Amino acid sequence: MTDTATRGAPERPGALGRAAPALLGYAAVRALGLAVLALWSAANGKSAHTLLTARWDALWYARIASGGYGYEVRLPSGDVHSDLAFFPLLPWLERMGAAVSPLSHADVGFLVSLCGSLAAAWGIFAVTEHLYGRRAGVCAVVLWAALPVGIVQSMAYSESLFTALAAWSLYAVLTGRWLSAGTLAALAGLTRPVGLAVAAAVWAAAFTAGGRTGSGGGRGGVPGPERAPGDGVRRALAVLLAPLGAAGYVLWVGHRTGAGPLGYLDVQAGWRNGFDGGLAFARFVGGRFASFPSALAGAALVAGVGLAGWLYVLCLRRRQPLPLLVYAGIVTALALCASGYFGSKPRLLLPAFPLLLPPAVALAGLRTSRSALVLGGLAAVAAGYGAFWLNGSGPP
């Protein structure tokens, strides 16, 4: 009996039909964002295509895809920006796509991001519908699309690809499809350093699954079907598979740099990026209040951090399944407690979609007209902010 044969699967008849409203809503919100970006960029004499495919991280990914690893920039300060900081799955896909099509590496990255964002939206819907019903699933997807930094979902970045792999891995965990969960977690680990959060979620689910009852309930709030013969073996394989992507790349970087298992940390240090528990970020936020109007930015940062914390508390209070709590907690902690790239923290929180489930459930309880008004307003704000953000000077 195979892993997929014994489990409820998203591919069962009607799965795409149930997800269709969520995917259509997602596509509409992102199309609005891209349209506003195109108009705003044209008014400023800039190319929306360039902003989406050929700036900041997108340039690093395309360079890796075209020439492999080994490029670095040495700054006057002595810092070394090495392309080894970027995980390989997106560049691999860009290279493969460019090899079989007339598209450039950057355009393939853009296409991967668009497809990945739709896959992520479907995965978010699948997780939310499984836990809270179809209406909440639609609201969760549209909320994710309408985040202020939602434009990143349409850039040649790795966030969309990673969120898709993470969401479907979590769905596989919730439905007891252990081999799928472990494989997707390993691929997520090849996409971004925070892929270890997906592996940790798989571990948490596997280690608590032994307490499930015959009806499918279990410790840690993990709903699932009855256990089948060989379930323990599949769980063990998932535990082994889940960290292989991230661990394999980190060890390869250590070997390449000659710095051993901690070599990747040295690479990140060259970018002045590390984990300090949020001290550098706190100092950065505090510095915003030294003058006006930067104090407004400081207040917005404080509000954003407070909102993320409040949403996580809601997830805890509403007893979200343990794998989702572990995943969202690690993604949030790594985003907020990193010591560099403070302006990028909002997009680093983009994969933490479980934080959106409490407001999605609340919106699902409203009349359709009211929830549509709220979501439409958020989409309009996000479209304007995304265009303003990408037309600025700093990286998202």
mmCIF file of C-alpha atoms in Angstrom:
data_model
loop_
_atom_site.group_PDB
_atom_site.id
_atom_site.type_symbol
_atom_site.label_atom_id
_atom_site.label_comp_id
_atom_site.label_asym_id
_atom_site.label_seq_id
_atom_site.Cartn_x
_atom_site.Cartn_y
_atom_site.Cartn_z
ATOM 1 C CA MET A 1 0.000 0.000 0.000
ATOM 2 C CA THR A 2 1.533 3.307 -1.061
ATOM 3 C CA ASP A 3 1.805 6.523 0.892
ATOM 4 C CA THR A 4 -0.700 8.323 -1.316
ATOM 5 C CA ALA A 5 -3.050 5.382 -1.589
ATOM 6 C CA THR A 6 -3.673 5.300 2.145
ATOM 7 C CA ARG A 7 -4.280 9.020 2.642
ATOM 8 C CA GLY A 8 -6.786 11.666 1.729
ATOM 9 C CA ALA A 9 -5.088 13.563 -1.105
ATOM 10 C CA PRO A 10 -5.574 17.014 -2.577
ATOM 11 C CA GLU A 11 -5.839 15.439 -6.018
ATOM 12 C CA ARG A 12 -9.156 13.704 -5.242
ATOM 13 C CA PRO A 13 -12.028 14.665 -7.581
ATOM 14 C CA GLY A 14 -13.280 18.172 -6.965
ATOM 15 C CA ALA A 15 -10.130 19.489 -5.270
ATOM 16 C CA LEU A 16 -9.419 22.061 -7.976
ATOM 17 C CA GLY A 17 -13.075 23.004 -8.149
ATOM 18 C CA ARG A 18 -13.168 23.689 -4.404
ATOM 19 C CA ALA A 19 -9.997 25.776 -4.644
ATOM 20 C CA ALA A 20 -11.109 27.677 -7.769
ATOM 21 C CA PRO A 21 -12.681 30.672 -5.945
ATOM 22 C CA ALA A 22 -9.524 31.088 -3.863
ATOM 23 C CA LEU A 23 -7.252 30.858 -6.901
ATOM 24 C CA LEU A 24 -9.379 33.269 -8.909
ATOM 25 C CA GLY A 25 -9.419 35.707 -6.006
ATOM 26 C CA TYR A 26 -5.668 35.358 -5.652
ATOM 27 C CA ALA A 27 -5.090 35.957 -9.367
ATOM 28 C CA ALA A 28 -7.342 39.038 -9.318
ATOM 29 C CA VAL A 29 -5.481 40.617 -6.390
ATOM 30 C CA ARG A 30 -2.074 39.972 -7.887
ATOM 31 C CA ALA A 31 -3.199 41.184 -11.334
ATOM 32 C CA LEU A 32 -4.312 44.433 -9.704
ATOM 33 C CA GLY A 33 -0.926 44.755 -8.021
ATOM 34 C CA LEU A 34 0.937 44.193 -11.284
ATOM 35 C CA ALA A 35 -1.277 46.641 -13.163
ATOM 36 C CA VAL A 36 -0.721 49.396 -10.597
ATOM 37 C CA LEU A 37 3.017 48.650 -10.628
ATOM 38 C CA ALA A 38 3.126 48.961 -14.417
ATOM 39 C CA LEU A 39 1.303 52.307 -14.387
ATOM 40 C CA TRP A 40 3.339 53.696 -11.484
ATOM 41 C CA SER A 41 6.630 52.588 -13.025
ATOM 42 C CA ALA A 42 5.748 54.060 -16.412
ATOM 43 C CA ALA A 43 4.910 57.367 -14.765
ATOM 44 C CA ASN A 44 8.369 57.339 -13.157
ATOM 45 C CA GLY A 45 10.164 56.329 -16.333
ATOM 46 C CA LYS A 46 10.990 52.865 -15.008
ATOM 47 C CA SER A 47 10.363 49.369 -16.293
ATOM 48 C CA ALA A 48 8.060 47.176 -14.216
ATOM 49 C CA HIS A 49 9.639 44.149 -15.873
ATOM 50 C CA THR A 50 13.084 45.212 -14.675
ATOM 51 C CA LEU A 51 11.809 45.846 -11.157
ATOM 52 C CA LEU A 52 10.327 42.352 -11.021
ATOM 53 C CA THR A 53 13.133 40.386 -12.664
ATOM 54 C CA ALA A 54 16.435 42.237 -12.647
ATOM 55 C CA ARG A 55 17.069 43.961 -9.335
ATOM 56 C CA TRP A 56 18.426 42.957 -5.937
ATOM 57 C CA ASP A 57 18.177 39.226 -5.145
ATOM 58 C CA ALA A 58 16.793 38.420 -8.598
ATOM 59 C CA LEU A 59 20.134 39.428 -10.114
ATOM 60 C CA TRP A 60 22.017 37.080 -7.793
ATOM 61 C CA TYR A 61 19.745 34.150 -8.614
ATOM 62 C CA ALA A 62 20.046 34.758 -12.371
ATOM 63 C CA ARG A 63 23.836 35.037 -12.112
ATOM 64 C CA ILE A 64 24.037 31.713 -10.256
ATOM 65 C CA ALA A 65 21.759 30.121 -12.868
ATOM 66 C CA SER A 66 23.938 31.308 -15.736
ATOM 67 C CA GLY A 67 27.406 30.764 -14.319
ATOM 68 C CA GLY A 68 27.174 28.687 -11.178
ATOM 69 C CA TYR A 69 28.450 29.645 -7.754
ATOM 70 C CA GLY A 70 31.650 31.554 -7.129
ATOM 71 C CA TYR A 71 30.762 35.219 -7.597
ATOM 72 C CA GLU A 72 31.362 37.687 -4.790
ATOM 73 C CA VAL A 73 31.500 41.425 -4.231
ATOM 74 C CA ARG A 74 34.108 42.922 -1.912
ATOM 75 C CA LEU A 75 32.978 46.195 -0.395
ATOM 76 C CA PRO A 76 35.231 49.045 0.805
ATOM 77 C CA SER A 77 34.154 48.239 4.365
ATOM 78 C CA GLY A 78 35.758 44.810 4.039
ATOM 79 C CA ASP A 79 32.465 42.941 3.840
ATOM 80 C CA VAL A 80 32.252 40.172 1.278
ATOM 81 C CA HIS A 81 28.917 39.500 -0.419
ATOM 82 C CA SER A 82 29.103 35.933 -1.727
ATOM 83 C CA ASP A 83 26.492 34.235 -3.873
ATOM 84 C CA LEU A 84 26.834 31.207 -1.593
ATOM 85 C CA ALA A 85 24.300 32.934 0.652
ATOM 86 C CA PHE A 86 21.564 32.013 -1.873
ATOM 87 C CA PHE A 87 20.144 28.503 -1.804
ATOM 88 C CA PRO A 88 20.140 26.602 -5.107
ATOM 89 C CA LEU A 89 16.657 25.360 -6.016
ATOM 90 C CA LEU A 90 15.451 28.526 -7.769
ATOM 91 C CA PRO A 91 18.685 28.950 -9.785
ATOM 92 C CA TRP A 92 18.498 25.274 -10.773
ATOM 93 C CA LEU A 93 14.960 25.771 -12.071
ATOM 94 C CA GLU A 94 16.008 28.950 -13.882
ATOM 95 C CA ARG A 95 18.871 27.107 -15.569
ATOM 96 C CA MET A 96 16.658 24.207 -16.629
ATOM 97 C CA GLY A 97 13.943 26.530 -17.927
ATOM 98 C CA ALA A 98 16.388 28.645 -19.923
ATOM 99 C CA ALA A 99 17.917 25.500 -21.421
ATOM 100 C CA VAL A 100 14.610 24.306 -22.887
ATOM 101 C CA SER A 101 13.028 27.656 -23.800
ATOM 102 C CA PRO A 102 13.964 31.001 -25.382
ATOM 103 C CA LEU A 103 13.452 32.757 -22.044
ATOM 104 C CA SER A 104 16.296 34.358 -20.108
ATOM 105 C CA HIS A 105 17.228 33.042 -16.688
ATOM 106 C CA ALA A 106 15.558 36.048 -15.062
ATOM 107 C CA ASP A 107 12.341 35.556 -17.041
ATOM 108 C CA VAL A 108 12.266 31.884 -16.098
ATOM 109 C CA GLY A 109 12.651 32.972 -12.471
ATOM 110 C CA PHE A 110 9.675 35.296 -12.915
ATOM 111 C CA LEU A 111 7.627 32.458 -14.437
ATOM 112 C CA VAL A 112 8.633 30.105 -11.607
ATOM 113 C CA SER A 113 7.559 32.751 -9.126
ATOM 114 C CA LEU A 114 4.160 33.197 -10.793
ATOM 115 C CA CYS A 115 3.529 29.444 -10.913
ATOM 116 C CA GLY A 116 4.912 29.016 -7.422
ATOM 117 C CA SER A 117 2.623 31.718 -6.074
ATOM 118 C CA LEU A 118 -0.434 29.936 -7.486
ATOM 119 C CA ALA A 119 0.787 26.642 -6.028
ATOM 120 C CA ALA A 120 1.338 28.411 -2.708
ATOM 121 C CA ALA A 121 -2.163 29.893 -2.821
ATOM 122 C CA TRP A 122 -3.628 26.446 -3.443
ATOM 123 C CA GLY A 123 -1.554 24.972 -0.631
ATOM 124 C CA ILE A 124 -2.667 27.694 1.790
ATOM 125 C CA PHE A 125 -6.265 27.015 0.764
ATOM 126 C CA ALA A 126 -5.811 23.272 1.272
ATOM 127 C CA VAL A 127 -4.396 23.729 4.789
ATOM 128 C CA THR A 128 -7.051 26.241 5.820
ATOM 129 C CA GLU A 129 -9.966 24.329 4.301
ATOM 130 C CA HIS A 130 -8.788 21.161 6.035
ATOM 131 C CA LEU A 131 -8.855 22.920 9.397
ATOM 132 C CA TYR A 132 -11.581 25.552 9.164
ATOM 133 C CA GLY A 133 -13.609 25.044 6.014
ATOM 134 C CA ARG A 134 -13.748 26.281 2.437
ATOM 135 C CA ARG A 135 -14.885 29.826 3.161
ATOM 136 C CA ALA A 136 -11.993 30.429 5.552
ATOM 137 C CA GLY A 137 -9.638 28.928 2.964
ATOM 138 C CA VAL A 138 -10.700 31.488 0.354
ATOM 139 C CA CYS A 139 -10.268 34.336 2.850
ATOM 140 C CA ALA A 140 -6.800 33.100 3.875
ATOM 141 C CA VAL A 141 -5.594 32.997 0.272
ATOM 142 C CA VAL A 142 -6.889 36.459 -0.583
ATOM 143 C CA LEU A 143 -5.409 37.835 2.650
ATOM 144 C CA TRP A 144 -2.029 36.377 1.692
ATOM 145 C CA ALA A 145 -2.303 37.928 -1.774
ATOM 146 C CA ALA A 146 -3.291 41.301 -0.285
ATOM 147 C CA LEU A 147 -0.419 41.621 2.172
ATOM 148 C CA PRO A 148 1.392 44.974 1.829
ATOM 149 C CA VAL A 149 4.462 43.120 0.552
ATOM 150 C CA GLY A 150 2.434 40.808 -1.677
ATOM 151 C CA ILE A 151 4.178 42.162 -4.787
ATOM 152 C CA VAL A 152 7.172 39.986 -3.807
ATOM 153 C CA GLN A 153 5.040 36.976 -4.724
ATOM 154 C CA SER A 154 5.336 38.125 -8.341
ATOM 155 C CA MET A 155 9.077 38.839 -8.325
ATOM 156 C CA ALA A 156 11.879 36.519 -9.457
ATOM 157 C CA TYR A 157 12.551 35.773 -5.787
ATOM 158 C CA SER A 158 12.318 32.495 -3.892
ATOM 159 C CA GLU A 159 9.497 33.396 -1.462
ATOM 160 C CA SER A 160 6.650 32.067 -3.619
ATOM 161 C CA LEU A 161 8.423 28.815 -4.441
ATOM 162 C CA PHE A 162 9.336 28.303 -0.805
ATOM 163 C CA THR A 163 5.827 29.058 0.472
ATOM 164 C CA ALA A 164 4.350 26.578 -2.004
ATOM 165 C CA LEU A 165 6.656 23.791 -0.837
ATOM 166 C CA ALA A 166 6.085 24.682 2.822
ATOM 167 C CA ALA A 167 2.296 24.855 2.531
ATOM 168 C CA TRP A 168 1.973 21.546 0.735
ATOM 169 C CA SER A 169 4.412 19.886 3.138
ATOM 170 C CA LEU A 170 2.279 21.090 6.050
ATOM 171 C CA TYR A 171 -0.862 19.865 4.307
ATOM 172 C CA ALA A 172 0.773 16.480 3.801
ATOM 173 C CA VAL A 173 1.614 16.392 7.512
ATOM 174 C CA LEU A 174 -1.952 17.253 8.506
ATOM 175 C CA THR A 175 -3.319 14.485 6.290
ATOM 176 C CA GLY A 176 -0.720 11.908 7.311
ATOM 177 C CA ARG A 177 1.119 11.700 3.981
ATOM 178 C CA TRP A 178 4.534 11.389 5.554
ATOM 179 C CA LEU A 179 6.722 10.652 2.532
ATOM 180 C CA SER A 180 5.261 13.596 0.655
ATOM 181 C CA ALA A 181 5.755 15.809 3.700
ATOM 182 C CA GLY A 182 9.398 14.823 4.087
ATOM 183 C CA THR A 183 10.200 15.191 0.389
ATOM 184 C CA LEU A 184 8.580 18.627 0.140
ATOM 185 C CA ALA A 185 10.354 19.729 3.323
ATOM 186 C CA ALA A 186 13.687 18.678 1.816
ATOM 187 C CA LEU A 187 12.948 20.722 -1.316
ATOM 188 C CA ALA A 188 11.961 23.698 0.837
ATOM 189 C CA GLY A 189 15.328 23.345 2.546
ATOM 190 C CA LEU A 190 17.019 23.733 -0.830
ATOM 191 C CA THR A 191 15.127 26.975 -1.419
ATOM 192 C CA ARG A 192 15.753 29.186 1.622
ATOM 193 C CA PRO A 193 17.635 28.899 4.947
ATOM 194 C CA VAL A 194 14.316 29.027 6.786
ATOM 195 C CA GLY A 195 13.519 25.672 5.198
ATOM 196 C CA LEU A 196 14.597 24.215 8.516
ATOM 197 C CA ALA A 197 11.274 25.533 9.870
ATOM 198 C CA VAL A 198 9.451 23.099 7.569
ATOM 199 C CA ALA A 199 11.693 20.249 8.702
ATOM 200 C CA ALA A 200 11.019 21.167 12.330
ATOM 201 C CA ALA A 201 7.268 21.081 11.662
ATOM 202 C CA VAL A 202 7.570 17.597 10.163
ATOM 203 C CA TRP A 203 9.606 16.453 13.162
ATOM 204 C CA ALA A 204 7.087 17.907 15.611
ATOM 205 C CA ALA A 205 4.217 16.156 13.863
ATOM 206 C CA ALA A 206 6.066 12.854 13.602
ATOM 207 C CA PHE A 207 7.112 12.815 17.244
ATOM 208 C CA THR A 208 3.573 13.548 18.462
ATOM 209 C CA ALA A 209 1.746 11.301 15.973
ATOM 210 C CA GLY A 210 2.154 8.263 18.202
ATOM 211 C CA GLY A 211 -0.576 9.629 20.458
ATOM 212 C CA ARG A 212 -3.243 9.666 17.788
ATOM 213 C CA THR A 213 -6.428 7.796 18.470
ATOM 214 C CA GLY A 214 -8.136 5.492 16.036
ATOM 215 C CA SER A 215 -10.495 8.281 15.020
ATOM 216 C CA GLY A 216 -7.658 10.398 13.772
ATOM 217 C CA GLY A 217 -7.341 12.850 16.651
ATOM 218 C CA GLY A 218 -3.946 13.320 18.212
ATOM 219 C CA ARG A 219 -1.703 15.235 20.502
ATOM 220 C CA GLY A 220 -0.501 18.594 19.260
ATOM 221 C CA GLY A 221 -3.771 19.241 17.452
ATOM 222 C CA VAL A 222 -2.774 17.265 14.366
ATOM 223 C CA PRO A 223 -5.932 15.945 12.707
ATOM 224 C CA GLY A 224 -5.489 12.999 10.424
ATOM 225 C CA PRO A 225 -6.860 9.682 9.229
ATOM 226 C CA GLU A 226 -6.485 6.406 10.985
ATOM 227 C CA ARG A 227 -3.009 5.001 11.137
ATOM 228 C CA ALA A 228 -2.210 2.437 8.469
ATOM 229 C CA PRO A 229 0.261 -0.447 8.445
ATOM 230 C CA GLY A 230 3.759 0.880 7.921
ATOM 231 C CA ASP A 231 2.831 4.346 9.195
ATOM 232 C CA GLY A 232 5.714 4.342 11.665
ATOM 233 C CA VAL A 233 8.223 3.533 8.928
ATOM 234 C CA ARG A 234 6.910 6.361 6.766
ATOM 235 C CA ARG A 235 7.120 8.777 9.686
ATOM 236 C CA ALA A 236 10.713 7.751 10.312
ATOM 237 C CA LEU A 237 11.584 8.249 6.651
ATOM 238 C CA ALA A 238 9.948 11.682 6.723
ATOM 239 C CA VAL A 239 12.036 12.640 9.748
ATOM 240 C CA LEU A 240 15.171 11.614 7.857
ATOM 241 C CA LEU A 241 14.184 13.242 4.568
ATOM 242 C CA ALA A 242 12.946 16.596 5.893
ATOM 243 C CA PRO A 243 16.303 18.242 6.785
ATOM 244 C CA LEU A 244 18.338 16.826 3.903
ATOM 245 C CA GLY A 245 17.946 19.813 1.590
ATOM 246 C CA ALA A 246 19.047 22.525 4.006
ATOM 247 C CA ALA A 247 21.660 20.383 5.717
ATOM 248 C CA GLY A 248 23.083 19.193 2.420
ATOM 249 C CA TYR A 249 23.537 22.703 1.050
ATOM 250 C CA VAL A 250 24.999 24.078 4.288
ATOM 251 C CA LEU A 251 27.511 21.223 4.447
ATOM 252 C CA TRP A 252 28.406 21.743 0.775
ATOM 253 C CA VAL A 253 29.080 25.441 1.428
ATOM 254 C CA GLY A 254 31.253 24.511 4.395
ATOM 255 C CA HIS A 255 33.228 22.104 2.227
ATOM 256 C CA ARG A 256 33.581 24.624 -0.607
ATOM 257 C CA THR A 257 34.765 27.416 1.685
ATOM 258 C CA GLY A 258 36.960 25.118 3.758
ATOM 259 C CA ALA A 259 35.330 26.437 6.926
ATOM 260 C CA GLY A 260 33.578 23.216 7.886
ATOM 261 C CA PRO A 261 29.949 22.834 9.040
ATOM 262 C CA LEU A 262 29.763 26.480 10.155
ATOM 263 C CA GLY A 263 31.006 27.875 6.857
ATOM 264 C CA TYR A 264 27.548 29.075 5.846
ATOM 265 C CA LEU A 265 27.424 31.273 8.947
ATOM 266 C CA ASP A 266 30.662 32.897 7.782
ATOM 267 C CA VAL A 267 29.054 33.580 4.404
ATOM 268 C CA GLN A 268 26.090 35.224 6.091
ATOM 269 C CA ALA A 269 28.422 37.246 8.300
ATOM 270 C CA GLY A 270 29.945 38.684 5.130
ATOM 271 C CA TRP A 271 26.509 40.113 4.407
ATOM 272 C CA ARG A 272 26.313 41.393 8.000
ATOM 273 C CA ASN A 273 23.457 39.015 8.568
ATOM 274 C CA GLY A 274 23.142 36.722 11.538
ATOM 275 C CA PHE A 275 20.959 35.924 14.547
ATOM 276 C CA ASP A 276 21.273 38.159 17.597
ATOM 277 C CA GLY A 277 17.855 37.725 19.174
ATOM 278 C CA GLY A 278 16.576 40.965 17.672
ATOM 279 C CA LEU A 279 18.995 43.374 19.427
ATOM 280 C CA ALA A 280 20.208 45.043 16.220
ATOM 281 C CA PHE A 281 16.649 45.350 14.947
ATOM 282 C CA ALA A 282 15.542 46.913 18.238
ATOM 283 C CA ARG A 283 18.354 49.464 17.998
ATOM 284 C CA PHE A 284 17.406 50.183 14.402
ATOM 285 C CA VAL A 285 13.759 50.752 15.340
ATOM 286 C CA GLY A 286 14.757 52.908 18.299
ATOM 287 C CA GLY A 287 16.889 55.047 16.042
ATOM 288 C CA ARG A 288 13.873 55.866 13.880
ATOM 289 C CA PHE A 289 12.362 57.835 16.771
ATOM 290 C CA ALA A 290 15.283 60.264 16.901
ATOM 291 C CA SER A 291 13.759 62.542 14.272
ATOM 292 C CA PHE A 292 10.649 63.259 12.268
ATOM 293 C CA PRO A 293 9.330 61.945 9.869
ATOM 294 C CA SER A 294 11.438 58.807 10.423
ATOM 295 C CA ALA A 295 9.533 58.403 13.691
ATOM 296 C CA LEU A 296 6.507 57.459 11.603
ATOM 297 C CA ALA A 297 8.487 54.588 10.097
ATOM 298 C CA GLY A 298 9.556 53.553 13.588
ATOM 299 C CA ALA A 299 5.951 53.554 14.769
ATOM 300 C CA ALA A 300 4.950 51.453 11.754
ATOM 301 C CA LEU A 301 7.706 48.931 12.538
ATOM 302 C CA VAL A 302 6.620 48.681 16.164
ATOM 303 C CA ALA A 303 3.015 48.188 15.055
ATOM 304 C CA GLY A 304 4.057 45.531 12.556
ATOM 305 C CA VAL A 305 6.047 43.563 15.118
ATOM 306 C CA GLY A 306 3.203 43.877 17.599
ATOM 307 C CA LEU A 307 0.711 42.641 15.013
ATOM 308 C CA ALA A 308 2.848 39.608 14.163
ATOM 309 C CA GLY A 309 3.177 38.767 17.851
ATOM 310 C CA TRP A 310 -0.535 39.235 18.480
ATOM 311 C CA LEU A 311 -1.453 36.992 15.546
ATOM 312 C CA TYR A 312 0.860 34.273 16.831
ATOM 313 C CA VAL A 313 -0.755 34.517 20.271
ATOM 314 C CA LEU A 314 -4.144 34.083 18.585
ATOM 315 C CA CYS A 315 -2.817 30.994 16.817
ATOM 316 C CA LEU A 316 -1.773 29.607 20.201
ATOM 317 C CA ARG A 317 -5.044 30.481 21.904
ATOM 318 C CA ARG A 318 -7.065 28.874 19.133
ATOM 319 C CA ARG A 319 -4.957 25.742 19.392
ATOM 320 C CA GLN A 320 -3.655 25.690 15.859
ATOM 321 C CA PRO A 321 -2.080 22.324 14.991
ATOM 322 C CA LEU A 322 1.409 21.927 16.396
ATOM 323 C CA PRO A 323 3.197 21.700 13.002
ATOM 324 C CA LEU A 324 1.754 25.071 11.977
ATOM 325 C CA LEU A 325 2.706 26.649 15.308
ATOM 326 C CA VAL A 326 6.268 25.338 15.045
ATOM 327 C CA TYR A 327 6.629 26.448 11.437
ATOM 328 C CA ALA A 328 5.158 29.924 11.894
ATOM 329 C CA GLY A 329 7.036 30.460 15.147
ATOM 330 C CA ILE A 330 10.424 29.667 13.619
ATOM 331 C CA VAL A 331 9.791 31.710 10.453
ATOM 332 C CA THR A 332 8.704 34.693 12.551
ATOM 333 C CA ALA A 333 11.589 34.404 15.004
ATOM 334 C CA LEU A 334 14.203 34.146 12.251
ATOM 335 C CA ALA A 335 12.714 37.107 10.391
ATOM 336 C CA LEU A 336 12.490 39.414 13.397
ATOM 337 C CA CYS A 337 15.662 38.358 15.189
ATOM 338 C CA ALA A 338 18.092 38.523 12.258
ATOM 339 C CA SER A 339 20.763 41.167 12.683
ATOM 340 C CA GLY A 340 20.635 42.698 9.206
ATOM 341 C CA TYR A 341 18.491 43.839 6.288
ATOM 342 C CA PHE A 342 15.838 45.458 8.447
ATOM 343 C CA GLY A 343 13.899 46.809 5.490
ATOM 344 C CA SER A 344 13.481 43.253 4.166
ATOM 345 C CA LYS A 345 11.857 41.863 7.306
ATOM 346 C CA PRO A 346 8.276 42.262 6.022
ATOM 347 C CA ARG A 347 8.989 40.040 3.020
ATOM 348 C CA LEU A 348 10.840 37.542 5.218
ATOM 349 C CA LEU A 349 7.544 37.114 7.095
ATOM 350 C CA LEU A 350 5.676 36.406 3.854
ATOM 351 C CA PRO A 351 5.934 32.580 4.170
ATOM 352 C CA ALA A 352 4.447 32.678 7.710
ATOM 353 C CA PHE A 353 0.925 32.192 6.356
ATOM 354 C CA PRO A 354 -0.437 30.385 9.465
ATOM 355 C CA LEU A 355 -0.484 33.811 11.132
ATOM 356 C CA LEU A 356 -3.277 34.748 8.716
ATOM 357 C CA LEU A 357 -5.597 31.911 9.720
ATOM 358 C CA PRO A 358 -7.220 33.661 12.731
ATOM 359 C CA PRO A 359 -8.219 36.754 10.719
ATOM 360 C CA ALA A 360 -9.278 34.498 7.834
ATOM 361 C CA VAL A 361 -11.628 32.595 10.126
ATOM 362 C CA ALA A 362 -12.992 35.895 11.444
ATOM 363 C CA LEU A 363 -13.599 37.178 7.913
ATOM 364 C CA ALA A 364 -15.273 33.915 6.963
ATOM 365 C CA GLY A 365 -17.807 34.564 9.711
ATOM 366 C CA LEU A 366 -18.886 37.872 8.182
ATOM 367 C CA ARG A 367 -21.419 38.393 5.441
ATOM 368 C CA THR A 368 -19.948 37.956 1.995
ATOM 369 C CA SER A 369 -20.419 41.630 1.160
ATOM 370 C CA ARG A 370 -18.539 42.739 4.273
ATOM 371 C CA SER A 371 -15.652 40.316 3.873
ATOM 372 C CA ALA A 372 -15.383 41.264 0.180
ATOM 373 C CA LEU A 373 -15.255 44.959 1.138
ATOM 374 C CA VAL A 374 -12.473 44.358 3.658
ATOM 375 C CA LEU A 375 -10.435 42.169 1.317
ATOM 376 C CA GLY A 376 -10.956 44.538 -1.614
ATOM 377 C CA GLY A 377 -9.750 47.479 0.447
ATOM 378 C CA LEU A 378 -6.664 45.570 1.554
ATOM 379 C CA ALA A 379 -5.940 44.582 -2.048
ATOM 380 C CA ALA A 380 -6.120 48.211 -3.191
ATOM 381 C CA VAL A 381 -3.792 49.359 -0.412
ATOM 382 C CA ALA A 382 -1.367 46.526 -1.149
ATOM 383 C CA ALA A 383 -1.318 47.369 -4.863
ATOM 384 C CA GLY A 384 -0.421 50.980 -4.158
ATOM 385 C CA TYR A 385 2.135 50.157 -1.510
ATOM 386 C CA GLY A 386 3.805 47.494 -3.641
ATOM 387 C CA ALA A 387 4.220 49.913 -6.540
ATOM 388 C CA PHE A 388 5.584 52.600 -4.230
ATOM 389 C CA TRP A 389 7.934 50.114 -2.564
ATOM 390 C CA LEU A 390 9.478 48.695 -5.728
ATOM 391 C CA ASN A 391 9.923 52.133 -7.249
ATOM 392 C CA GLY A 392 12.001 53.175 -4.246
ATOM 393 C CA SER A 393 15.746 52.925 -3.908
ATOM 394 C CA GLY A 394 16.129 50.123 -1.400
ATOM 395 C CA PRO A 395 15.611 46.389 -1.838
ATOM 396 C CA PRO A 396 12.381 44.799 -0.631
#
